[in-house]
Amino acid sequence: MGGNMKKILAINAGSSTLKFKLFAMPEETVLTEGKVDRIGKPDAEFTIYVNGEKKRESVTSDSAPEAVNIVLDALVNEGIISHLNEIDGVGHRVVHGGEYFKDSTIINQSVVEKIDELSALAPLHNPANLQGILAFREALPNVMNVAVFDTSFHQTMPPESYLYAVPMDWYRKHHVRKYGFHGISHKYVSQRVQQLLEKPEAKVIVCHLGSGASICAVDGEQSVDTSMGFGPLAGLVMGTRSGDIDATIIPYIVKQTGKSLEEVEYELNYKSGFLGVSEHSNDSRDIEEGIEKGHEGCRLAQNLFNRRVVSYIASYHALLNGADAIAFTAGIGENSPQTRSEVIQALSVFGFKLDEEKNQVYGKERLISSEDSSIPIYVIPTDEEIMIARDVIRFV
């Protein structure tokens, strides 16, 4: 380890969780990782890896600052660092950067205010991300904090990708446009495929399939289109989200049921997707188990999911004028041979083919296409934390 080694914390703060990973950079060695779970609940829990061993304990954590202190205390108490001043930078995943942030940025007061202002666009995520930022700025006042946005990567989309065919005033006055999400993951995976192909200008379709899911068309270094939209409800069928629907359904259901707009929005976000269709579970693993047992709702949910993935891959293949590769990532993408197989089979018209033996892979990087496939198809485990750490080190 040279004298230039920097210790960088990558942080992902949710409404009830705080995930962290400490890296030695630029070697990209993981020194430790862990999370505080169920913040604000009586059964809060803290997990940390010490020398590769998982340690878990119950904690009292009613707020983001308490969670941050638990993490920082543990880093010192477990001997991972000897003093907090060894931390050279903290990178924070922020879900929404709007049109302000086309790249990661050092956090100052005006950045804090902008992230807060953008909470209107991401009410479930930005306030939680911001709480994490404020807590770290307070706990480590002399350390550089960097915001890494999930939307930045998609800021390269052309207007015909990001605009909706609605009155232009909606865009000019109210910022209604497609923003796209999972950008940190799409960027990481597309770069990894470009490395494997030894072709930085490669055109890649990245399928980030998890309980939240999106597909991205990447041309060289740039996102040119993505399936999530103004918010993360658009695009693919997800664990509990509907994905694309006809907008007229919403006023219709409000009138038919007497439910409020908020209730309908809640059901589209939390009661739809795999859960809504299968009436069984929001978890892909349970859906696959259900299919094995002949559960018709599970089969239907999987069919709807596959159909939507297939149609986005097909349209992006055309948009890119022929992709150079497809990559599957995230929980389902990395761990469901069945989903990958069914999706690629449905795309056989393009000459895409899997090697079913190679496709039996879980959470590991692998080329899974057959030798006679028209393009290579990969499984690439995503690593959003390393992308955050790399962005911090640019500034440090």
GROMACS .gro file of C-alpha atoms in nm:
model
  396
    1MET     CA    1   0.000   0.000   0.000
    2GLY     CA    2   0.169   0.321  -0.113
    3GLY     CA    3   0.171   0.651   0.069
    4ASN     CA    4  -0.101   0.773  -0.168
    5MET     CA    5  -0.365   0.540  -0.029
    6LYS     CA    6  -0.695   0.710   0.053
    7LYS     CA    7  -0.974   0.569   0.263
    8ILE     CA    8  -1.312   0.640   0.108
    9LEU     CA    9  -1.655   0.563   0.253
   10ALA     CA   10  -1.937   0.490   0.008
   11ILE     CA   11  -2.279   0.553   0.163
   12ASN     CA   12  -2.628   0.456   0.055
   13ALA     CA   13  -2.880   0.605   0.298
   14GLY     CA   14  -3.242   0.494   0.269
   15SER     CA   15  -3.542   0.584   0.481
   16SER     CA   16  -3.474   0.299   0.725
   17THR     CA   17  -3.130   0.169   0.627
   18LEU     CA   18  -2.777   0.303   0.608
   19LYS     CA   19  -2.541   0.089   0.398
   20PHE     CA   20  -2.169   0.159   0.394
   21LYS     CA   21  -1.850   0.028   0.235
   22LEU     CA   22  -1.500   0.147   0.322
   23PHE     CA   23  -1.245   0.128   0.040
   24ALA     CA   24  -0.871   0.171   0.022
   25MET     CA   25  -0.825   0.366  -0.300
   26PRO     CA   26  -0.697   0.363  -0.568
   27GLU     CA   27  -0.640  -0.012  -0.510
   28GLU     CA   28  -1.019  -0.054  -0.466
   29THR     CA   29  -0.969  -0.290  -0.173
   30VAL     CA   30  -1.278  -0.330   0.047
   31LEU     CA   31  -1.168  -0.277   0.409
   32THR     CA   32  -1.513  -0.340   0.554
   33GLU     CA   33  -1.881  -0.308   0.476
   34GLY     CA   34  -2.210  -0.332   0.658
   35LYS     CA   35  -2.536  -0.161   0.737
   36VAL     CA   36  -2.767  -0.025   1.000
   37ASP     CA   37  -3.113  -0.171   0.937
   38ARG     CA   38  -3.462  -0.070   1.056
   39ILE     CA   39  -3.357   0.278   1.172
   40GLY     CA   40  -3.628   0.432   1.390
   41LYS     CA   41  -3.771   0.095   1.489
   42PRO     CA   42  -3.719  -0.085   1.823
   43ASP     CA   43  -3.557  -0.384   1.651
   44ALA     CA   44  -3.281  -0.184   1.476
   45GLU     CA   45  -2.981  -0.395   1.383
   46PHE     CA   46  -2.617  -0.326   1.293
   47THR     CA   47  -2.406  -0.553   1.073
   48ILE     CA   48  -2.036  -0.513   0.996
   49TYR     CA   49  -1.773  -0.737   0.841
   50VAL     CA   50  -1.449  -0.759   1.043
   51ASN     CA   51  -1.168  -0.956   0.876
   52GLY     CA   52  -1.429  -1.123   0.657
   53GLU     CA   53  -1.645  -1.226   0.951
   54LYS     CA   54  -1.999  -1.097   0.984
   55LYS     CA   55  -2.081  -0.937   1.319
   56ARG     CA   56  -2.439  -0.854   1.399
   57GLU     CA   57  -2.590  -0.675   1.698
   58SER     CA   58  -2.909  -0.505   1.808
   59VAL     CA   59  -2.875  -0.128   1.843
   60THR     CA   60  -3.079   0.176   1.936
   61SER     CA   61  -3.096   0.397   1.632
   62ASP     CA   62  -3.381   0.643   1.609
   63SER     CA   63  -3.230   0.875   1.347
   64ALA     CA   64  -2.976   0.909   1.069
   65PRO     CA   65  -2.719   1.086   1.296
   66GLU     CA   66  -2.742   0.799   1.546
   67ALA     CA   67  -2.692   0.545   1.266
   68VAL     CA   68  -2.390   0.738   1.136
   69ASN     CA   69  -2.234   0.746   1.483
   70ILE     CA   70  -2.287   0.371   1.521
   71VAL     CA   71  -2.098   0.315   1.194
   72LEU     CA   72  -1.812   0.554   1.273
   73ASP     CA   73  -1.769   0.422   1.629
   74ALA     CA   74  -1.754   0.065   1.499
   75LEU     CA   75  -1.484   0.150   1.240
   76VAL     CA   76  -1.259   0.266   1.524
   77ASN     CA   77  -1.366   0.014   1.791
   78GLU     CA   78  -1.321  -0.282   1.557
   79GLY     CA   79  -0.973  -0.157   1.466
   80ILE     CA   80  -1.055  -0.106   1.098
   81ILE     CA   81  -0.918   0.246   1.131
   82SER     CA   82  -0.734   0.388   1.430
   83HIS     CA   83  -0.885   0.736   1.407
   84LEU     CA   84  -1.171   0.902   1.220
   85ASN     CA   85  -0.929   1.145   1.055
   86GLU     CA   86  -0.806   0.854   0.843
   87ILE     CA   87  -1.125   0.887   0.636
   88ASP     CA   88  -1.034   1.099   0.333
   89GLY     CA   89  -1.375   1.131   0.170
   90VAL     CA   90  -1.738   1.021   0.188
   91GLY     CA   91  -1.946   0.952  -0.123
   92HIS     CA   92  -2.324   0.953  -0.101
   93ARG     CA   93  -2.565   0.792  -0.344
   94VAL     CA   94  -2.838   1.047  -0.417
   95VAL     CA   95  -3.133   0.923  -0.618
   96HIS     CA   96  -3.239   1.246  -0.792
   97GLY     CA   97  -3.013   1.513  -0.934
   98GLY     CA   98  -3.274   1.660  -1.168
   99GLU     CA   99  -3.125   1.863  -1.454
  100TYR     CA  100  -2.889   2.046  -1.219
  101PHE     CA  101  -2.639   1.768  -1.174
  102LYS     CA  102  -2.489   1.621  -1.489
  103ASP     CA  103  -2.204   1.474  -1.284
  104SER     CA  104  -2.108   1.395  -0.927
  105THR     CA  105  -2.029   1.700  -0.720
  106ILE     CA  106  -1.861   1.813  -0.397
  107ILE     CA  107  -2.132   1.887  -0.141
  108ASN     CA  108  -2.162   2.242  -0.011
  109GLN     CA  109  -2.458   2.437   0.123
  110SER     CA  110  -2.598   2.518  -0.219
  111VAL     CA  111  -2.579   2.151  -0.325
  112VAL     CA  112  -2.764   2.056  -0.004
  113GLU     CA  113  -3.037   2.310  -0.091
  114LYS     CA  114  -3.067   2.179  -0.448
  115ILE     CA  115  -3.098   1.815  -0.330
  116ASP     CA  116  -3.365   1.930  -0.086
  117GLU     CA  117  -3.548   2.119  -0.361
  118LEU     CA  118  -3.540   1.805  -0.579
  119SER     CA  119  -3.721   1.611  -0.305
  120ALA     CA  120  -4.042   1.713  -0.483
  121LEU     CA  121  -3.928   1.484  -0.769
  122ALA     CA  122  -3.814   1.197  -0.541
  123PRO     CA  123  -4.011   1.225  -0.215
  124LEU     CA  124  -3.929   0.867  -0.109
  125HIS     CA  125  -3.555   0.890  -0.164
  126ASN     CA  126  -3.396   1.236  -0.163
  127PRO     CA  127  -3.498   1.331   0.194
  128ALA     CA  128  -3.341   1.008   0.325
  129ASN     CA  129  -3.027   1.059   0.114
  130LEU     CA  130  -3.005   1.414   0.247
  131GLN     CA  131  -3.037   1.304   0.610
  132GLY     CA  132  -2.736   1.079   0.558
  133ILE     CA  133  -2.537   1.365   0.403
  134LEU     CA  134  -2.618   1.608   0.685
  135ALA     CA  135  -2.534   1.349   0.950
  136PHE     CA  136  -2.192   1.278   0.796
  137ARG     CA  137  -2.114   1.647   0.748
  138GLU     CA  138  -2.186   1.698   1.115
  139ALA     CA  139  -1.991   1.392   1.234
  140LEU     CA  140  -1.690   1.453   1.006
  141PRO     CA  141  -1.684   1.832   0.953
  142ASN     CA  142  -1.338   1.835   0.791
  143VAL     CA  143  -1.395   1.555   0.542
  144MET     CA  144  -1.498   1.609   0.180
  145ASN     CA  145  -1.848   1.478   0.102
  146VAL     CA  146  -1.940   1.403  -0.259
  147ALA     CA  147  -2.289   1.347  -0.401
  148VAL     CA  148  -2.313   1.076  -0.670
  149PHE     CA  149  -2.647   1.092  -0.850
  150ASP     CA  150  -2.850   0.802  -0.988
  151THR     CA  151  -2.983   1.033  -1.260
  152SER     CA  152  -2.654   1.192  -1.381
  153PHE     CA  153  -2.557   0.915  -1.622
  154HIS     CA  154  -2.885   0.963  -1.811
  155GLN     CA  155  -2.833   1.338  -1.859
  156THR     CA  156  -2.674   1.254  -2.197
  157MET     CA  157  -3.011   1.138  -2.339
  158PRO     CA  158  -3.129   1.340  -2.642
  159PRO     CA  159  -3.457   1.537  -2.616
  160GLU     CA  160  -3.646   1.276  -2.820
  161SER     CA  161  -3.559   1.024  -2.547
  162TYR     CA  162  -3.627   1.240  -2.241
  163LEU     CA  163  -3.923   1.456  -2.344
  164TYR     CA  164  -4.285   1.344  -2.318
  165ALA     CA  165  -4.539   1.453  -2.581
  166VAL     CA  166  -4.715   1.680  -2.330
  167PRO     CA  167  -4.749   2.061  -2.335
  168MET     CA  168  -4.396   2.206  -2.337
  169ASP     CA  169  -4.491   2.427  -2.043
  170TRP     CA  170  -4.503   2.114  -1.826
  171TYR     CA  171  -4.135   2.069  -1.901
  172ARG     CA  172  -4.030   2.434  -1.891
  173LYS     CA  173  -4.215   2.527  -1.573
  174HIS     CA  174  -4.247   2.198  -1.386
  175HIS     CA  175  -3.947   1.994  -1.510
  176VAL     CA  176  -4.166   1.709  -1.639
  177ARG     CA  177  -3.931   1.484  -1.839
  178LYS     CA  178  -3.773   1.141  -1.825
  179TYR     CA  179  -3.485   1.135  -1.577
  180GLY     CA  180  -3.409   0.764  -1.552
  181PHE     CA  181  -3.254   0.592  -1.250
  182HIS     CA  182  -3.004   0.317  -1.158
  183GLY     CA  183  -2.754   0.533  -1.349
  184ILE     CA  184  -2.461   0.439  -1.123
  185SER     CA  185  -2.526   0.071  -1.193
  186HIS     CA  186  -2.586   0.118  -1.567
  187LYS     CA  187  -2.260   0.312  -1.594
  188TYR     CA  188  -2.060   0.050  -1.403
  189VAL     CA  189  -2.197  -0.247  -1.596
  190SER     CA  190  -2.167  -0.085  -1.940
  191GLN     CA  191  -1.805   0.016  -1.867
  192ARG     CA  192  -1.728  -0.338  -1.751
  193VAL     CA  193  -1.869  -0.485  -2.075
  194GLN     CA  194  -1.669  -0.233  -2.280
  195GLN     CA  195  -1.354  -0.349  -2.093
  196LEU     CA  196  -1.434  -0.715  -2.159
  197LEU     CA  197  -1.490  -0.643  -2.528
  198GLU     CA  198  -1.183  -0.415  -2.532
  199LYS     CA  199  -1.404  -0.168  -2.713
  200PRO     CA  200  -1.478   0.160  -2.529
  201GLU     CA  201  -1.722   0.268  -2.800
  202ALA     CA  202  -1.930  -0.053  -2.766
  203LYS     CA  203  -2.310  -0.023  -2.770
  204VAL     CA  204  -2.450  -0.210  -2.470
  205ILE     CA  205  -2.802  -0.288  -2.348
  206VAL     CA  206  -2.787  -0.311  -1.969
  207CYS     CA  207  -3.071  -0.493  -1.792
  208HIS     CA  208  -3.072  -0.393  -1.424
  209LEU     CA  209  -3.335  -0.638  -1.302
  210GLY     CA  210  -3.413  -0.635  -0.930
  211SER     CA  211  -3.716  -0.548  -0.720
  212GLY     CA  212  -3.663  -0.210  -0.884
  213ALA     CA  213  -3.575  -0.264  -1.250
  214SER     CA  214  -3.471  -0.067  -1.554
  215ILE     CA  215  -3.304  -0.117  -1.891
  216CYS     CA  216  -3.062   0.127  -2.048
  217ALA     CA  217  -2.930   0.173  -2.402
  218VAL     CA  218  -2.565   0.281  -2.379
  219ASP     CA  219  -2.377   0.408  -2.683
  220GLY     CA  220  -2.007   0.430  -2.601
  221GLU     CA  221  -1.989   0.630  -2.279
  222GLN     CA  222  -2.342   0.766  -2.300
  223SER     CA  223  -2.691   0.670  -2.194
  224VAL     CA  224  -2.918   0.733  -2.493
  225ASP     CA  225  -3.244   0.598  -2.347
  226THR     CA  226  -3.371   0.417  -2.038
  227SER     CA  227  -3.696   0.256  -1.928
  228MET     CA  228  -3.761   0.441  -1.600
  229GLY     CA  229  -3.909   0.782  -1.650
  230PHE     CA  230  -4.002   1.096  -1.458
  231GLY     CA  231  -4.007   0.873  -1.151
  232PRO     CA  232  -3.906   0.514  -1.082
  233LEU     CA  233  -4.260   0.384  -1.148
  234ALA     CA  234  -4.225   0.373  -1.527
  235GLY     CA  235  -4.093   0.103  -1.758
  236LEU     CA  236  -4.058  -0.257  -1.650
  237VAL     CA  237  -4.286  -0.463  -1.427
  238MET     CA  238  -4.115  -0.468  -1.084
  239GLY     CA  239  -4.150  -0.626  -0.741
  240THR     CA  240  -4.435  -0.399  -0.632
  241ARG     CA  241  -4.442  -0.133  -0.908
  242SER     CA  242  -4.665  -0.150  -1.214
  243GLY     CA  243  -4.423  -0.017  -1.472
  244ASP     CA  244  -4.578   0.148  -1.780
  245ILE     CA  245  -4.955   0.188  -1.770
  246ASP     CA  246  -5.211   0.395  -1.960
  247ALA     CA  247  -5.244   0.724  -1.768
  248THR     CA  248  -5.624   0.724  -1.811
  249ILE     CA  249  -5.647   0.424  -1.575
  250ILE     CA  250  -5.569   0.654  -1.282
  251PRO     CA  251  -5.868   0.894  -1.301
  252TYR     CA  252  -6.089   0.597  -1.395
  253ILE     CA  253  -5.996   0.400  -1.079
  254VAL     CA  254  -6.033   0.716  -0.866
  255LYS     CA  255  -6.391   0.756  -0.997
  256GLN     CA  256  -6.482   0.385  -0.982
  257THR     CA  257  -6.352   0.316  -0.631
  258GLY     CA  258  -6.369   0.652  -0.457
  259LYS     CA  259  -6.002   0.610  -0.364
  260SER     CA  260  -5.792   0.924  -0.342
  261LEU     CA  261  -5.521   1.001  -0.594
  262GLU     CA  262  -5.263   0.929  -0.319
  263GLU     CA  263  -5.416   0.587  -0.252
  264VAL     CA  264  -5.406   0.493  -0.620
  265GLU     CA  265  -5.046   0.615  -0.648
  266TYR     CA  266  -4.961   0.407  -0.342
  267GLU     CA  267  -5.115   0.095  -0.496
  268LEU     CA  268  -4.924   0.147  -0.821
  269ASN     CA  269  -4.598   0.174  -0.624
  270TYR     CA  270  -4.648  -0.084  -0.349
  271LYS     CA  271  -4.930  -0.322  -0.445
  272SER     CA  272  -4.862  -0.382  -0.813
  273GLY     CA  273  -4.595  -0.559  -1.017
  274PHE     CA  274  -4.512  -0.918  -0.919
  275LEU     CA  275  -4.714  -0.878  -0.599
  276GLY     CA  276  -5.024  -0.736  -0.766
  277VAL     CA  277  -5.040  -0.984  -1.052
  278SER     CA  278  -4.934  -1.302  -0.870
  279GLU     CA  279  -5.129  -1.220  -0.550
  280HIS     CA  280  -4.850  -1.428  -0.395
  281SER     CA  281  -4.524  -1.236  -0.348
  282ASN     CA  282  -4.316  -0.940  -0.463
  283ASP     CA  283  -3.999  -1.152  -0.461
  284SER     CA  284  -3.878  -1.310  -0.784
  285ARG     CA  285  -3.752  -1.617  -0.595
  286ASP     CA  286  -4.099  -1.683  -0.454
  287ILE     CA  287  -4.247  -1.629  -0.801
  288GLU     CA  288  -4.013  -1.894  -0.950
  289GLU     CA  289  -4.095  -2.135  -0.667
  290GLY     CA  290  -4.465  -2.071  -0.729
  291ILE     CA  291  -4.422  -2.147  -1.101
  292GLU     CA  292  -4.262  -2.481  -1.011
  293LYS     CA  293  -4.565  -2.565  -0.797
  294GLY     CA  294  -4.804  -2.473  -1.078
  295HIS     CA  295  -4.921  -2.139  -0.931
  296GLU     CA  296  -5.095  -1.966  -1.225
  297GLY     CA  297  -5.066  -1.614  -1.081
  298CYS     CA  298  -4.690  -1.655  -1.050
  299ARG     CA  299  -4.658  -1.778  -1.409
  300LEU     CA  300  -4.865  -1.483  -1.530
  301ALA     CA  301  -4.657  -1.232  -1.332
  302GLN     CA  302  -4.335  -1.377  -1.476
  303ASN     CA  303  -4.481  -1.369  -1.829
  304LEU     CA  304  -4.576  -1.003  -1.791
  305PHE     CA  305  -4.229  -0.923  -1.656
  306ASN     CA  306  -4.053  -1.111  -1.938
  307ARG     CA  307  -4.272  -0.957  -2.208
  308ARG     CA  308  -4.185  -0.604  -2.093
  309VAL     CA  309  -3.811  -0.680  -2.069
  310VAL     CA  310  -3.815  -0.833  -2.417
  311SER     CA  311  -3.993  -0.534  -2.573
  312TYR     CA  312  -3.746  -0.285  -2.423
  313ILE     CA  313  -3.441  -0.489  -2.531
  314ALA     CA  314  -3.584  -0.518  -2.884
  315SER     CA  315  -3.657  -0.146  -2.914
  316TYR     CA  316  -3.313  -0.049  -2.779
  317HIS     CA  317  -3.145  -0.294  -3.016
  318ALA     CA  318  -3.312  -0.100  -3.298
  319LEU     CA  319  -3.237   0.239  -3.139
  320LEU     CA  320  -2.865   0.152  -3.116
  321ASN     CA  321  -2.873   0.027  -3.476
  322GLY     CA  322  -2.762  -0.312  -3.342
  323ALA     CA  323  -2.618  -0.347  -2.990
  324ASP     CA  324  -2.272  -0.501  -2.943
  325ALA     CA  325  -2.368  -0.682  -2.621
  326ILE     CA  326  -2.639  -0.737  -2.361
  327ALA     CA  327  -2.565  -0.750  -1.988
  328PHE     CA  328  -2.784  -0.873  -1.701
  329THR     CA  329  -2.728  -0.735  -1.353
  330ALA     CA  330  -2.888  -0.676  -1.007
  331GLY     CA  331  -3.081  -0.929  -0.796
  332ILE     CA  332  -3.284  -1.102  -1.067
  333GLY     CA  333  -3.043  -1.032  -1.352
  334GLU     CA  334  -2.752  -1.190  -1.164
  335ASN     CA  335  -2.935  -1.478  -0.995
  336SER     CA  336  -3.218  -1.600  -1.218
  337PRO     CA  337  -3.104  -1.831  -1.499
  338GLN     CA  338  -3.472  -1.896  -1.571
  339THR     CA  339  -3.555  -1.530  -1.637
  340ARG     CA  340  -3.246  -1.480  -1.855
  341SER     CA  341  -3.325  -1.794  -2.053
  342GLU     CA  342  -3.691  -1.707  -2.114
  343VAL     CA  343  -3.608  -1.348  -2.213
  344ILE     CA  344  -3.330  -1.439  -2.457
  345GLN     CA  345  -3.537  -1.720  -2.611
  346ALA     CA  346  -3.809  -1.466  -2.688
  347LEU     CA  347  -3.548  -1.257  -2.871
  348SER     CA  348  -3.421  -1.541  -3.092
  349VAL     CA  349  -3.539  -1.353  -3.404
  350PHE     CA  350  -3.229  -1.133  -3.354
  351GLY     CA  351  -2.998  -1.433  -3.337
  352PHE     CA  352  -2.942  -1.396  -2.959
  353LYS     CA  353  -2.865  -1.735  -2.802
  354LEU     CA  354  -2.764  -1.856  -2.457
  355ASP     CA  355  -2.541  -2.148  -2.370
  356GLU     CA  356  -2.776  -2.302  -2.111
  357GLU     CA  357  -2.488  -2.462  -1.924
  358LYS     CA  358  -2.298  -2.133  -1.889
  359ASN     CA  359  -2.626  -1.964  -1.796
  360GLN     CA  360  -2.640  -2.167  -1.471
  361VAL     CA  361  -2.458  -1.892  -1.285
  362TYR     CA  362  -2.550  -1.694  -0.973
  363GLY     CA  363  -2.397  -1.359  -0.883
  364LYS     CA  364  -2.076  -1.412  -1.081
  365GLU     CA  365  -1.941  -1.244  -1.390
  366ARG     CA  366  -1.972  -1.469  -1.692
  367LEU     CA  367  -2.025  -1.475  -2.068
  368ILE     CA  368  -2.344  -1.681  -2.103
  369SER     CA  369  -2.413  -1.662  -2.477
  370SER     CA  370  -2.348  -1.956  -2.707
  371GLU     CA  371  -2.074  -1.938  -2.969
  372ASP     CA  372  -2.328  -1.895  -3.247
  373SER     CA  373  -2.509  -1.606  -3.075
  374SER     CA  374  -2.520  -1.291  -3.292
  375ILE     CA  375  -2.385  -1.085  -2.998
  376PRO     CA  376  -2.226  -1.169  -2.662
  377ILE     CA  377  -2.454  -1.180  -2.355
  378TYR     CA  378  -2.308  -1.136  -2.007
  379VAL     CA  379  -2.396  -1.159  -1.641
  380ILE     CA  380  -2.215  -0.872  -1.467
  381PRO     CA  381  -2.266  -0.826  -1.091
  382THR     CA  382  -2.318  -0.454  -1.034
  383ASP     CA  383  -2.103  -0.254  -0.793
  384GLU     CA  384  -2.253   0.086  -0.724
  385GLU     CA  385  -2.026   0.140  -0.422
  386ILE     CA  386  -1.705   0.120  -0.623
  387MET     CA  387  -1.846   0.373  -0.869
  388ILE     CA  388  -1.920   0.606  -0.577
  389ALA     CA  389  -1.567   0.559  -0.439
  390ARG     CA  390  -1.412   0.624  -0.784
  391ASP     CA  391  -1.608   0.946  -0.815
  392VAL     CA  392  -1.496   1.063  -0.469
  393ILE     CA  393  -1.131   0.991  -0.550
  394ARG     CA  394  -1.156   1.216  -0.859
  395PHE     CA  395  -1.220   1.509  -0.624
  396VAL     CA  396  -0.997   1.405  -0.335
   0.00000   0.00000   0.00000
